[in-house]
Short mmCIF file of C-alpha atoms and ligand atoms in Angstrom, two decimals:
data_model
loop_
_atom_site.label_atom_id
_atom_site.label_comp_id
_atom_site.label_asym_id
_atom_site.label_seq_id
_atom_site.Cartn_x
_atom_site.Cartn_y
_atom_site.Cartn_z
CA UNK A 1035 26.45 -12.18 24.28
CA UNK A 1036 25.36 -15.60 23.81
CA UNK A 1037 21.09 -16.43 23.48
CA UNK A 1038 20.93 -17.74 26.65
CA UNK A 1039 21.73 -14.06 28.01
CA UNK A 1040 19.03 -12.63 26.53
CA UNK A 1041 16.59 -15.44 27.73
CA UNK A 1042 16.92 -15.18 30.86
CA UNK A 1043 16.91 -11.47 31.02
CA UNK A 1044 13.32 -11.68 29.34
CA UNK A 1045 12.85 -14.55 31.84
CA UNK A 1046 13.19 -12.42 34.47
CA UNK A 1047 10.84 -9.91 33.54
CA UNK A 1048 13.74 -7.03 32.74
CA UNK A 1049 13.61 -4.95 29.36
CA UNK A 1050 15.87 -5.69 26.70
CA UNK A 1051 18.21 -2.93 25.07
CA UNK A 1052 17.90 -2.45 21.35
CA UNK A 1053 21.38 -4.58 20.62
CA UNK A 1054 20.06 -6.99 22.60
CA UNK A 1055 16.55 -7.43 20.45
CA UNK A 1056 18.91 -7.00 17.41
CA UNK A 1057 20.96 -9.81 18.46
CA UNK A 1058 17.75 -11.98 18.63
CA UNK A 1059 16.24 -11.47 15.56
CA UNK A 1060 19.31 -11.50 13.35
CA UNK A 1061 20.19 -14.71 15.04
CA UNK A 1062 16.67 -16.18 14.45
CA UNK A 1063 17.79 -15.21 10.21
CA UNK A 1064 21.07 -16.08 10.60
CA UNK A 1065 20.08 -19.23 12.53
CA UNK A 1066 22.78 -18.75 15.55
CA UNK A 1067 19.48 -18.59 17.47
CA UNK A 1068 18.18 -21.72 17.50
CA UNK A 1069 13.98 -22.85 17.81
CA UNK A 1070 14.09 -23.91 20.53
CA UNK A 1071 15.84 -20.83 21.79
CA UNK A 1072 13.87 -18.50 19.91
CA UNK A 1073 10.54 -20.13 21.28
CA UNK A 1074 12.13 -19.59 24.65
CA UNK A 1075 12.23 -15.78 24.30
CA UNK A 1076 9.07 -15.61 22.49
CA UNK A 1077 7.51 -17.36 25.52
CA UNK A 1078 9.63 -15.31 27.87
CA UNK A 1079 7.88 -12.05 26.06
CA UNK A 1080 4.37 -13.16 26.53
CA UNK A 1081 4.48 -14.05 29.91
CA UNK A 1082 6.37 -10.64 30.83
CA UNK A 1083 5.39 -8.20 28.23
CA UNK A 1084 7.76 -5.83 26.56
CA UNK A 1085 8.17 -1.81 27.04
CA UNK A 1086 7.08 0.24 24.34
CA UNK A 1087 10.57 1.09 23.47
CA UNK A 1088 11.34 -2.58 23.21
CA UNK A 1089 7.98 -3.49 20.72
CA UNK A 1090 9.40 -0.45 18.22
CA UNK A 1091 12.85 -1.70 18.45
CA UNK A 1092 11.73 -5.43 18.06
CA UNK A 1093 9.38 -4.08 14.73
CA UNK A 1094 12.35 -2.24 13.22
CA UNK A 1095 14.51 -5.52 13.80
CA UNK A 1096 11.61 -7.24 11.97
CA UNK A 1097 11.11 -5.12 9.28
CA UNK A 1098 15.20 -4.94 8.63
CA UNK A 1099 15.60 -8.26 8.72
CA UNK A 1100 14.91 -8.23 4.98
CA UNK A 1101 14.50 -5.98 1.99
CA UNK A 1102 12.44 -2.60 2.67
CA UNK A 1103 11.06 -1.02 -0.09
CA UNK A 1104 12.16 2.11 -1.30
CA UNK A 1105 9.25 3.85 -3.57
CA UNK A 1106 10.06 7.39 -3.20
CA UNK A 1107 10.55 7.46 -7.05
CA UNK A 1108 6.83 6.93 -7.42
CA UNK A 1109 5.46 10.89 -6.67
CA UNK A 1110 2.57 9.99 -5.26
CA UNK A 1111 1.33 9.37 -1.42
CA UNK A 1112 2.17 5.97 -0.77
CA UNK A 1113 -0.56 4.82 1.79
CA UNK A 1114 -2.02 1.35 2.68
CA UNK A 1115 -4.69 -0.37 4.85
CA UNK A 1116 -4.47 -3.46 6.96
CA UNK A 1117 -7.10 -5.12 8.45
CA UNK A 1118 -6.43 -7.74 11.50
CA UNK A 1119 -9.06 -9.94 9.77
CA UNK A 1120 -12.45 -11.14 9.81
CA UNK A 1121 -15.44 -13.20 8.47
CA UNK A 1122 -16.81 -11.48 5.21
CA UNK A 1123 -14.10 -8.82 5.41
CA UNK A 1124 -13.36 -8.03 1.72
CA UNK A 1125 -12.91 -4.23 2.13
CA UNK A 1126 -9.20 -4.58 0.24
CA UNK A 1127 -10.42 -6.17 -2.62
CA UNK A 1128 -12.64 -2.64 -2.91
CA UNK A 1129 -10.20 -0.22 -1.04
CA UNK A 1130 -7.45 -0.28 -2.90
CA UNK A 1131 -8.52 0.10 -6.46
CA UNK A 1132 -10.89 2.94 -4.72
CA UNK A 1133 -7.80 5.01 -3.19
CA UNK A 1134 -6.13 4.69 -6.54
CA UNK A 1135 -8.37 6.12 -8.00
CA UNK A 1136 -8.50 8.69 -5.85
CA UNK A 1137 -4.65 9.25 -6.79
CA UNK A 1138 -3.22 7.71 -4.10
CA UNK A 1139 -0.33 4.92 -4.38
CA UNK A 1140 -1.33 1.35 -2.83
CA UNK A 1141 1.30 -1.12 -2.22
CA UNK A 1142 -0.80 -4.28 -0.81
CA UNK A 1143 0.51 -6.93 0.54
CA UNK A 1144 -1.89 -8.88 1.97
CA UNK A 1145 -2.35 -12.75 3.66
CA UNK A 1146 -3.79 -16.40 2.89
CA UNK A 1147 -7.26 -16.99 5.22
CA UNK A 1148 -6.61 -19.46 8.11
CA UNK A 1149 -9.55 -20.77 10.01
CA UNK A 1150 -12.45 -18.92 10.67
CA UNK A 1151 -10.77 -15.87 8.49
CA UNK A 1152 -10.80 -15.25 5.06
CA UNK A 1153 -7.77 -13.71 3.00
CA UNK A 1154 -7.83 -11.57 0.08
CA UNK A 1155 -5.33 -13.33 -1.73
CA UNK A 1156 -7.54 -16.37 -1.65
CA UNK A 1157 -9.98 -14.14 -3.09
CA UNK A 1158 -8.34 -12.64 -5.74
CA UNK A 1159 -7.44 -16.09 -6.91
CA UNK A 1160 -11.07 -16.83 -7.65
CA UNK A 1161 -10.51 -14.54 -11.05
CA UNK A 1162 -9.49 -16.77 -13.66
CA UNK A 1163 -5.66 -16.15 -14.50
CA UNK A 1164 -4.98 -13.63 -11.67
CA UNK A 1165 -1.40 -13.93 -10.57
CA UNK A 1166 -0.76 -12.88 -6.79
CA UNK A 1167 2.99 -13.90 -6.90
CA UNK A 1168 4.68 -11.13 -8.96
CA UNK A 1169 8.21 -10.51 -8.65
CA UNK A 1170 9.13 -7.41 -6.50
CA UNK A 1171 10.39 -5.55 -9.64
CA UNK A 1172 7.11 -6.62 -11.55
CA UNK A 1173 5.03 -5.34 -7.91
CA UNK A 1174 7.12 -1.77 -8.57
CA UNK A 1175 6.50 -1.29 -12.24
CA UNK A 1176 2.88 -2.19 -11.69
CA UNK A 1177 2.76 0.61 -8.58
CA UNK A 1178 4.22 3.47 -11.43
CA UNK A 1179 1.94 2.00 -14.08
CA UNK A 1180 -1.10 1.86 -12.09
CA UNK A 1181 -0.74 2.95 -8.46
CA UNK A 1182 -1.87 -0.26 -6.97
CA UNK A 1183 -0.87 -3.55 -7.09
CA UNK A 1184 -1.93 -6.57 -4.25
CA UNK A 1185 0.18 -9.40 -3.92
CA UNK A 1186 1.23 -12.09 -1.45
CA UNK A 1187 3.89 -11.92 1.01
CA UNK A 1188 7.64 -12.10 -1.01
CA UNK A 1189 10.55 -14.44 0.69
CA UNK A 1190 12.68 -11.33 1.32
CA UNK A 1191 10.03 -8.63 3.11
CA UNK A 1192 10.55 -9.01 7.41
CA UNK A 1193 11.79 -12.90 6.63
CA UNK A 1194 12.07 -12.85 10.79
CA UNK A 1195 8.38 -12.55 11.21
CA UNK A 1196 7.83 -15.39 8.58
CA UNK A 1197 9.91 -17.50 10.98
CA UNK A 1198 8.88 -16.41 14.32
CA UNK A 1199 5.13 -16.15 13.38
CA UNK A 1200 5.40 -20.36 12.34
CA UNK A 1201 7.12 -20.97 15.94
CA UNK A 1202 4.33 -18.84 17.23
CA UNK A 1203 1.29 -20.50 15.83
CA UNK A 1204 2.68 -23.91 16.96
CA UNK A 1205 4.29 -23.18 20.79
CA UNK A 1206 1.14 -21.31 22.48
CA UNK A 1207 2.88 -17.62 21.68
CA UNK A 1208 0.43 -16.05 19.47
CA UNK A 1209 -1.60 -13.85 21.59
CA UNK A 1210 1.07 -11.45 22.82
CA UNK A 1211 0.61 -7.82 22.10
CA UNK A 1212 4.05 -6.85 21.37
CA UNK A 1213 4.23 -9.35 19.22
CA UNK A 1214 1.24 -9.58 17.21
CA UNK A 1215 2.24 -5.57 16.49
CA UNK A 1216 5.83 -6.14 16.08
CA UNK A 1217 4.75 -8.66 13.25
CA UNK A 1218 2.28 -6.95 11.36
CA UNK A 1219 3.76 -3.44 11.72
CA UNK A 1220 6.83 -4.81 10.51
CA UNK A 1221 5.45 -6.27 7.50
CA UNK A 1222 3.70 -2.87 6.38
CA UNK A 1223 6.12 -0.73 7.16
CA UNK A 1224 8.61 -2.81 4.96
CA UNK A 1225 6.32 -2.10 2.13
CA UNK A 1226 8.13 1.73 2.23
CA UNK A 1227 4.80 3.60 2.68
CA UNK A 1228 3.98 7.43 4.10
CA UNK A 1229 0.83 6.62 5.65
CA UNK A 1230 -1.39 3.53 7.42
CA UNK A 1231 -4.97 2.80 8.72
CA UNK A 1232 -5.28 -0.39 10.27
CA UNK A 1233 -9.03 -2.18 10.54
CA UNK A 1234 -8.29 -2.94 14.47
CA UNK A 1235 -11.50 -5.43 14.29
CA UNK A 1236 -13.33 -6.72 18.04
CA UNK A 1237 -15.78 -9.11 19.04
CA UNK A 1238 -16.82 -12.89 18.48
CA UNK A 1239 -15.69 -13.24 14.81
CA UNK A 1240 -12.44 -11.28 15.05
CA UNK A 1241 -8.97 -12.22 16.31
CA UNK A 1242 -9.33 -10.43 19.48
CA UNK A 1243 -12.58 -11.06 21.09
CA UNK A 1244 -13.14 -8.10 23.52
CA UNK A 1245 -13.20 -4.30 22.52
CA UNK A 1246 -10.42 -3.63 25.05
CA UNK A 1247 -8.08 -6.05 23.89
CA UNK A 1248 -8.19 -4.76 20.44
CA UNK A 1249 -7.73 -0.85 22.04
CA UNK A 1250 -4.36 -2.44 23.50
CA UNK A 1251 -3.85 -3.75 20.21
CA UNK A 1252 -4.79 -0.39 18.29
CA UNK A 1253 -3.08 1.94 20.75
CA UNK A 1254 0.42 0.18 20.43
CA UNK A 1255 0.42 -0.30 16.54
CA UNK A 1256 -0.79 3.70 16.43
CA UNK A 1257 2.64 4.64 18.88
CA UNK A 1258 4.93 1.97 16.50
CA UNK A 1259 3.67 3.96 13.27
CA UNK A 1260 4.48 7.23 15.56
CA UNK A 1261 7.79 6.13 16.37
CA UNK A 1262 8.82 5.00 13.06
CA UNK A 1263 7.34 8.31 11.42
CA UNK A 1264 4.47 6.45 9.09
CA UNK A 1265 1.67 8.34 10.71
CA UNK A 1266 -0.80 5.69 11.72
CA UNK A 1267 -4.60 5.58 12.27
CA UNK A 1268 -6.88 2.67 13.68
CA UNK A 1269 -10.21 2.20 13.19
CA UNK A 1270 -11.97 -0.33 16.07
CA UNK A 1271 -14.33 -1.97 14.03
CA UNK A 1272 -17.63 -4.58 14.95
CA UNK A 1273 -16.80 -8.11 13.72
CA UNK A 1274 -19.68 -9.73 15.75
CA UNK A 1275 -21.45 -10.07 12.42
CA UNK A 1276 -20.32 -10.88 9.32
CA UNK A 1277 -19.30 -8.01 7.16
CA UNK A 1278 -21.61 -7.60 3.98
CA UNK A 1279 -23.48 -10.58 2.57
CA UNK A 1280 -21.59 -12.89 1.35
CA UNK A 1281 -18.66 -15.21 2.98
CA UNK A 1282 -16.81 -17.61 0.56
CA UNK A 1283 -13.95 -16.34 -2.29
CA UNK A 1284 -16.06 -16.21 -5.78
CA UNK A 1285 -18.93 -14.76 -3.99
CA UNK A 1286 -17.11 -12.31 -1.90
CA UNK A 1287 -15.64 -11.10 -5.48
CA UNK A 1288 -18.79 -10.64 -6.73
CA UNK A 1289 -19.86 -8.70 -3.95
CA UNK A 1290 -16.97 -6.45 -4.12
CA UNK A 1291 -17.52 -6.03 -7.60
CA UNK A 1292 -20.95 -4.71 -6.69
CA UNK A 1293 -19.38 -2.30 -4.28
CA UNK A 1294 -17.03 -0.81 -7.30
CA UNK A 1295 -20.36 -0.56 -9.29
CA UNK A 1296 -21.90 1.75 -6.05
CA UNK A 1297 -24.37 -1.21 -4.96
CA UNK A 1298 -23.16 -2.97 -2.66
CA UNK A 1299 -24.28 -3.47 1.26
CA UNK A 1300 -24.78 -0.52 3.10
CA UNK A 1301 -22.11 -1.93 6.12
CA UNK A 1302 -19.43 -2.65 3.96
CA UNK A 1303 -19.71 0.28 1.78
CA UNK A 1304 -19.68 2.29 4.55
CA UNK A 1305 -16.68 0.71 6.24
CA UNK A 1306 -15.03 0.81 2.52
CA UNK A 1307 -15.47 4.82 2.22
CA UNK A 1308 -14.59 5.93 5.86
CA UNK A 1309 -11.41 3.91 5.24
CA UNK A 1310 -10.52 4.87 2.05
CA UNK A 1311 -11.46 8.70 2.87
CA UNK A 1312 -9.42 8.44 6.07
CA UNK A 1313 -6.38 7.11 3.65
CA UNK A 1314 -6.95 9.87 1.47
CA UNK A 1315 -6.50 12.47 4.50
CA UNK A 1316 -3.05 10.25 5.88
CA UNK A 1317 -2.01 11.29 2.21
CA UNK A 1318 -2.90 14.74 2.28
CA UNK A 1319 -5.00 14.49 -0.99
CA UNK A 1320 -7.68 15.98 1.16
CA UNK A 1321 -7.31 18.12 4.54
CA UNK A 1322 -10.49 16.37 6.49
CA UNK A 1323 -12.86 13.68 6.02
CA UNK A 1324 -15.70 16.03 4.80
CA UNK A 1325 -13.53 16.54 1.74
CA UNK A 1326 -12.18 13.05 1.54
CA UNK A 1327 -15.46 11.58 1.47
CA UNK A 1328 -16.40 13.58 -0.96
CA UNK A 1329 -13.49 12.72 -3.60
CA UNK A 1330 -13.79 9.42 -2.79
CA UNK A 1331 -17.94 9.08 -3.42
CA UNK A 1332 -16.80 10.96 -6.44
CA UNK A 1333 -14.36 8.39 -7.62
CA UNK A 1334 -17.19 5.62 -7.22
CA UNK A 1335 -19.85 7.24 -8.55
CA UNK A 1336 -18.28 8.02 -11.81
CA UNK A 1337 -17.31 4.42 -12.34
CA UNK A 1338 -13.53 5.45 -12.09
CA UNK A 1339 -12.83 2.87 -8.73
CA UNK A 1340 -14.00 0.10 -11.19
CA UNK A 1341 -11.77 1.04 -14.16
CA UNK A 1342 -8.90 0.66 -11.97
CA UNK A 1343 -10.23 -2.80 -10.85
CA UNK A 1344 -10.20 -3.58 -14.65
CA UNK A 1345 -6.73 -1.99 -14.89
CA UNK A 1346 -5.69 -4.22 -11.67
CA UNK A 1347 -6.96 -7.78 -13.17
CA UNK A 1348 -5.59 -7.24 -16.37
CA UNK A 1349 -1.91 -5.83 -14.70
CA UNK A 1350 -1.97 -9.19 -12.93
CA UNK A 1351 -3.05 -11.66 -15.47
CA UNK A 1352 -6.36 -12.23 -14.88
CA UNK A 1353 -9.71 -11.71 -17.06
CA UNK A 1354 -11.08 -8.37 -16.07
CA UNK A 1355 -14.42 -9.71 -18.16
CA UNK A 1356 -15.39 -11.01 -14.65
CA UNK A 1357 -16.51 -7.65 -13.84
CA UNK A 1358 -19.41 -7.81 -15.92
CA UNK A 1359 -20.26 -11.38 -16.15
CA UNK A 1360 -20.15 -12.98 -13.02
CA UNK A 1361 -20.15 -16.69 -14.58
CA UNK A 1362 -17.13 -16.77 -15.38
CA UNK A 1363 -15.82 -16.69 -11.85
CA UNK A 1364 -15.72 -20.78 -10.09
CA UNK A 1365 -19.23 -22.04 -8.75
CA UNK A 1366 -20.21 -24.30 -6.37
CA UNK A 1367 -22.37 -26.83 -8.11
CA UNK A 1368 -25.30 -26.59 -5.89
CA UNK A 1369 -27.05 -24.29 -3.80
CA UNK A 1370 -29.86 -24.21 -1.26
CA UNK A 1371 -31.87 -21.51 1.37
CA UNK A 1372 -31.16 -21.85 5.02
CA UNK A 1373 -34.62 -20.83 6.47
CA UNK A 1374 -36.18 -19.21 9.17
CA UNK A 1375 -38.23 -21.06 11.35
CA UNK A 1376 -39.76 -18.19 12.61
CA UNK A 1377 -41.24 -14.53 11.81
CA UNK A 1378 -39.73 -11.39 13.81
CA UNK A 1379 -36.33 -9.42 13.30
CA UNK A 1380 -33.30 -10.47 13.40
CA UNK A 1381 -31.02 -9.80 16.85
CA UNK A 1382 -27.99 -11.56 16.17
CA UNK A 1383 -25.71 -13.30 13.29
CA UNK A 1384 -22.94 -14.45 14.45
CA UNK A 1385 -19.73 -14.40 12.82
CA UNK A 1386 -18.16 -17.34 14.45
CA UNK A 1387 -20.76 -20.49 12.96
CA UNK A 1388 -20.68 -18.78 9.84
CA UNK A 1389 -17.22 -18.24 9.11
CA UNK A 1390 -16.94 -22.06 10.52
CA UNK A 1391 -19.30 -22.69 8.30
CA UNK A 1392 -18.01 -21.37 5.27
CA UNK A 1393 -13.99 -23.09 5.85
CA UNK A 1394 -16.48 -26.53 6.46
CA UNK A 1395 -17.40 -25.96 3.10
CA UNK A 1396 -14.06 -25.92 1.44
CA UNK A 1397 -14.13 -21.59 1.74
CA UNK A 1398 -11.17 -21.43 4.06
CA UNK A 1399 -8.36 -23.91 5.53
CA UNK A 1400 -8.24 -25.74 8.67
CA UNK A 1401 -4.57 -26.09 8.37
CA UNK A 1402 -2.05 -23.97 6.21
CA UNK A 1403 -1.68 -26.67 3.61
CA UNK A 1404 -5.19 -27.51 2.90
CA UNK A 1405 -6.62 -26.60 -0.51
CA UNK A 1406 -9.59 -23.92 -1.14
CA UNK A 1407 -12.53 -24.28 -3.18
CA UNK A 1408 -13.46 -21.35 -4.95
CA UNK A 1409 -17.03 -21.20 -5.62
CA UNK A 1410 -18.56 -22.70 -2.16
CA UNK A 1411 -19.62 -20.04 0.50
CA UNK A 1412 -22.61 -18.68 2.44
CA UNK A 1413 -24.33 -15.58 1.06
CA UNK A 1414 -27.54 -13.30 0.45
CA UNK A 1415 -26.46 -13.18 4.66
CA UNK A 1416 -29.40 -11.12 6.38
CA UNK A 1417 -27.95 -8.29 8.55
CA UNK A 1418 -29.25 -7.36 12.43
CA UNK A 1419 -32.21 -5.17 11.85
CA UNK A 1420 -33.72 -6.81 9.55
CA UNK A 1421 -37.43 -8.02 9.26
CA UNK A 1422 -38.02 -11.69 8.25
CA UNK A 1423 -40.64 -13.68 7.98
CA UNK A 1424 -41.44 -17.60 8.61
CA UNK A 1425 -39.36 -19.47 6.19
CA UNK A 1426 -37.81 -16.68 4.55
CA UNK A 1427 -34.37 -17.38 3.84
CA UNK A 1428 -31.27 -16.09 6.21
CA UNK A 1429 -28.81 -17.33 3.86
CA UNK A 1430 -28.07 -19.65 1.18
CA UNK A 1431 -25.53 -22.14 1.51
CA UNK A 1432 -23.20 -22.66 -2.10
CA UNK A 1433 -21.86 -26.36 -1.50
CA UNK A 1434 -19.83 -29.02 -3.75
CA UNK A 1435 -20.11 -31.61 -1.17
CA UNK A 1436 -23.34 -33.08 0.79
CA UNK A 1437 -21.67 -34.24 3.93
CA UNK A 1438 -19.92 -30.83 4.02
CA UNK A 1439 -22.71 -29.09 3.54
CA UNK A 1440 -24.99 -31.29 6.35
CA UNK A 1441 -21.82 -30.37 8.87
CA UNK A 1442 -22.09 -26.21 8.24
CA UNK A 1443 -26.12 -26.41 8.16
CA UNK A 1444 -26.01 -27.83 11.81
CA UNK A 1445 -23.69 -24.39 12.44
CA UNK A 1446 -25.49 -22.61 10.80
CA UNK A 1447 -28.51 -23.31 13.31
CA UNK A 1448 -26.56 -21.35 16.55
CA UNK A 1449 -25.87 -18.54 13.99
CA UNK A 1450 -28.82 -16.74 14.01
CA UNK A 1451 -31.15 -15.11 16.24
CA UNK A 1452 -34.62 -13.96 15.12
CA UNK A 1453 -37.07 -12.16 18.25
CA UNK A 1454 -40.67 -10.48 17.80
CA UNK A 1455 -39.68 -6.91 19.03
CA UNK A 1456 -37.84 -4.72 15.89
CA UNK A 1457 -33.95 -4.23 16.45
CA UNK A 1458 -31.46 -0.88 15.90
CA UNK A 1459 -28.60 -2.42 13.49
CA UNK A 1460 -25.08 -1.97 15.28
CA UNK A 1461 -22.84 0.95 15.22
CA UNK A 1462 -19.75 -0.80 12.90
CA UNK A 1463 -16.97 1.94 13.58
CA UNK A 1464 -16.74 2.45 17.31
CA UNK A 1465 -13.55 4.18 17.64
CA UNK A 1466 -11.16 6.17 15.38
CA UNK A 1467 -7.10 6.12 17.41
CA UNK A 1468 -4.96 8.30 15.48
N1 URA B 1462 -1.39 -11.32 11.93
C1 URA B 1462 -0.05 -11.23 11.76
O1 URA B 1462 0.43 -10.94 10.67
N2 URA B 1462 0.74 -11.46 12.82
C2 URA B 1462 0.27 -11.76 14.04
O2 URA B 1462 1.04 -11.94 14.95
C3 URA B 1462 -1.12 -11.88 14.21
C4 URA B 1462 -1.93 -11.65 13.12
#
């Protein structure tokens, strides 16, 4: 069999065998498939699609293609979360001490932000000290310790997808189905867990813009997890607005914290519990949501979801006195109220402008190398539904820079959309794929 082979079969819009997708991503590791071969195929795929057989066989290639964990030592339910990424989407940073404390295991490995997307590693780094790199033996002791541990992406889990997904992002192959699931369900599944809810998320602020597309999306990642027996559900969430409040890495901390502390905003606490309750069924600490939900409101409520942040920041280095004084987390130096010019409610805040907005500011990174600044962001966000009135504020803008901060104000003025007559806020889960 030589690359070529396999090229042109793609090319020709036949389905590959399993050896065949083996072949291909061993030689992209092994390097006897070379880029410009590689890009070949992964072009080949988009244009042509692949079977469902071939997008679990392609994911298993993936997901072998380096070290899969092995926690069955750990006697616990090992279950995890993974959201396809948003603006404002800190759910993790609240999940997973959350479904720890609710006795479940949480290996997270989770993403930088790029673009308009933020990415809870980013975030995490806005605690002074808090070390996202741990070793993979360091990751496991930390899991038996404490049940949860969130780190970055190690060299040796699905190293193919780390490859393919930089050939991807630069030859105009990102936005194929098989692939997009093939490369995230590979990376999850690698982390050796029982059980997986993905945040599928839709609409203008989310990686796939239409409802249907993210179905697709949702319905093929659900039949991988099937396949590979790590029972799977998807939630198809709204990303049209911003999730909470606040949109920037020190500020989406602190609103996380107030989540752990049962006050945070009513969206993304809600989001937060139906996700952590539906991880709680996958792991059969509870046998329906009525029950989940229940356990985990417990687990809030009592302040036990925050002790396990503590237990997480101090695990991993960092100063757990954030949690009760907010200071000590990076600031912009200056802030100031983006107004309303007008009274009514508010229709519409879009996602797009303000996670723009908020990477303008230093929040996120144009380009994979570029540096983040901690403490700048957008927050105090209002939400559709709400009542303002002329010159309240919609948001307040936390900026180092003036220029920066004159370049996400003029965004900021397509973000919002304020109209006399009152306004039902949005339905944020709209389907549940299991
Ligand atoms: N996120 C991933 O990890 N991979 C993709 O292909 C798309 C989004």
């Amino acid at each position: 069999m030589f690359p070529q082979d396999v090229i042109m079969k793609k090319r020709d819009g036949l389905a590959l065998t399993q050896a065949e997708i083996i072949y291909f991503i061993q030689g992209v590791v092994q390097g006897y498939f070379q880029d410009y071969q590689s890009t070949a195929l992964l072009m080949a795929i988009l244009l042509n699609g692949m079977t469902d057989e071939e997008t679990s066989w392609i994911t298993e290639a993936m997901m072998k293609s380096g070290e899969v964990m092995n926690l069955q030592h750990i006697p616990k339910p090992k279950v995890d979360k993974h959201s396809t990424g948003g603006v404002g989407d800190k759910v993790s940073l609240i999940l997973a001490p959350l479904a720890a404390a609710c006795g479940l295991c949480v290996p997270m490995i989770s993403g930088r932000g790029l673009g308009h997307t933020g990415g809870t590693l980013d975030k995490l780094q806005s605690i002074p000290g808090f070390c996202t790199d741990l070793s993979q033996d360091e990751f496991k002791q930390q899991l038996e310790k404490i049940g949860v541990s969130m780190i970055g992406q190690t060299s040796n889990i699905a190293p193919a997808d780390k490859k393919l997904y930089a050939l991807r992002d630069v030859t105009g192959t990102v936005e194929s189905i098989p692939l997009i699931c093939a490369s995230i369900m590979s990376k999850k599944l690698a982390e050796g867990i029982d059980g997986l809810v993905l945040d599928v998320k839709f609409g203008q602020g989310a990686f796939m813009k239409s409802f249907e597309k993210a179905k697709d999306l949702a319905q093929h990642m659900v039949a991988i997890g099937k396949h590979t027996h790590c029972p799977t559900v998807a939630f198809l969430t709204d990303m049209n607005q911003p999730l909470g409040k606040a949109v920037g890495n020190s500020l989406e901390m602190i609103e996380s914290f107030e989540c752990l502390k049962n006050k945070g905003p009513e969206d993304l606490m809600h989001i937060t519990i139906e996700l952590t309750a539906q991880m709680v069924v996958l792991g059969k600490l509870a046998s329906d949501m009525d029950q989940a939900r229940t356990l985990v409101l417990q687990r809030l409520q009592s302040g036990a979801a925050l002790a396990k942040m503590r237990e997480i920041i101090q695990a991993q280095r960092g100063n757990p006195d954030v949690l009760d004084n907010y200071k000590l987390l990076p600031m912009s130096h200056h802030h100031q109220d983006f107004t309303s010019p007008v009274a009514g409610y508010v229709h519409e805040v879009h996602a797009l402008p303000i996670g723009v907005a908020a990477m303008i500011l230093g929040a996120g990174r144009q380009s994979i190398k570029d540096t983040i600044a901690p403490g700048v962001g957008i927050c105090h966000l209002v939400k559709i539904g709400d009542q303002v009135k002329a010159n309240d504020p919609l948001c307040r803008i936390h900026y180092d820079d003036e220029h920066k901060k004159i370049e996400a104000w003029d965004l900021l003025k397509n973000a919002f959309v304020i109209r006399p007559e009152p306004c039902s806020k949005p339905k944020i889960i709209q389907e549940i794929l299991s």
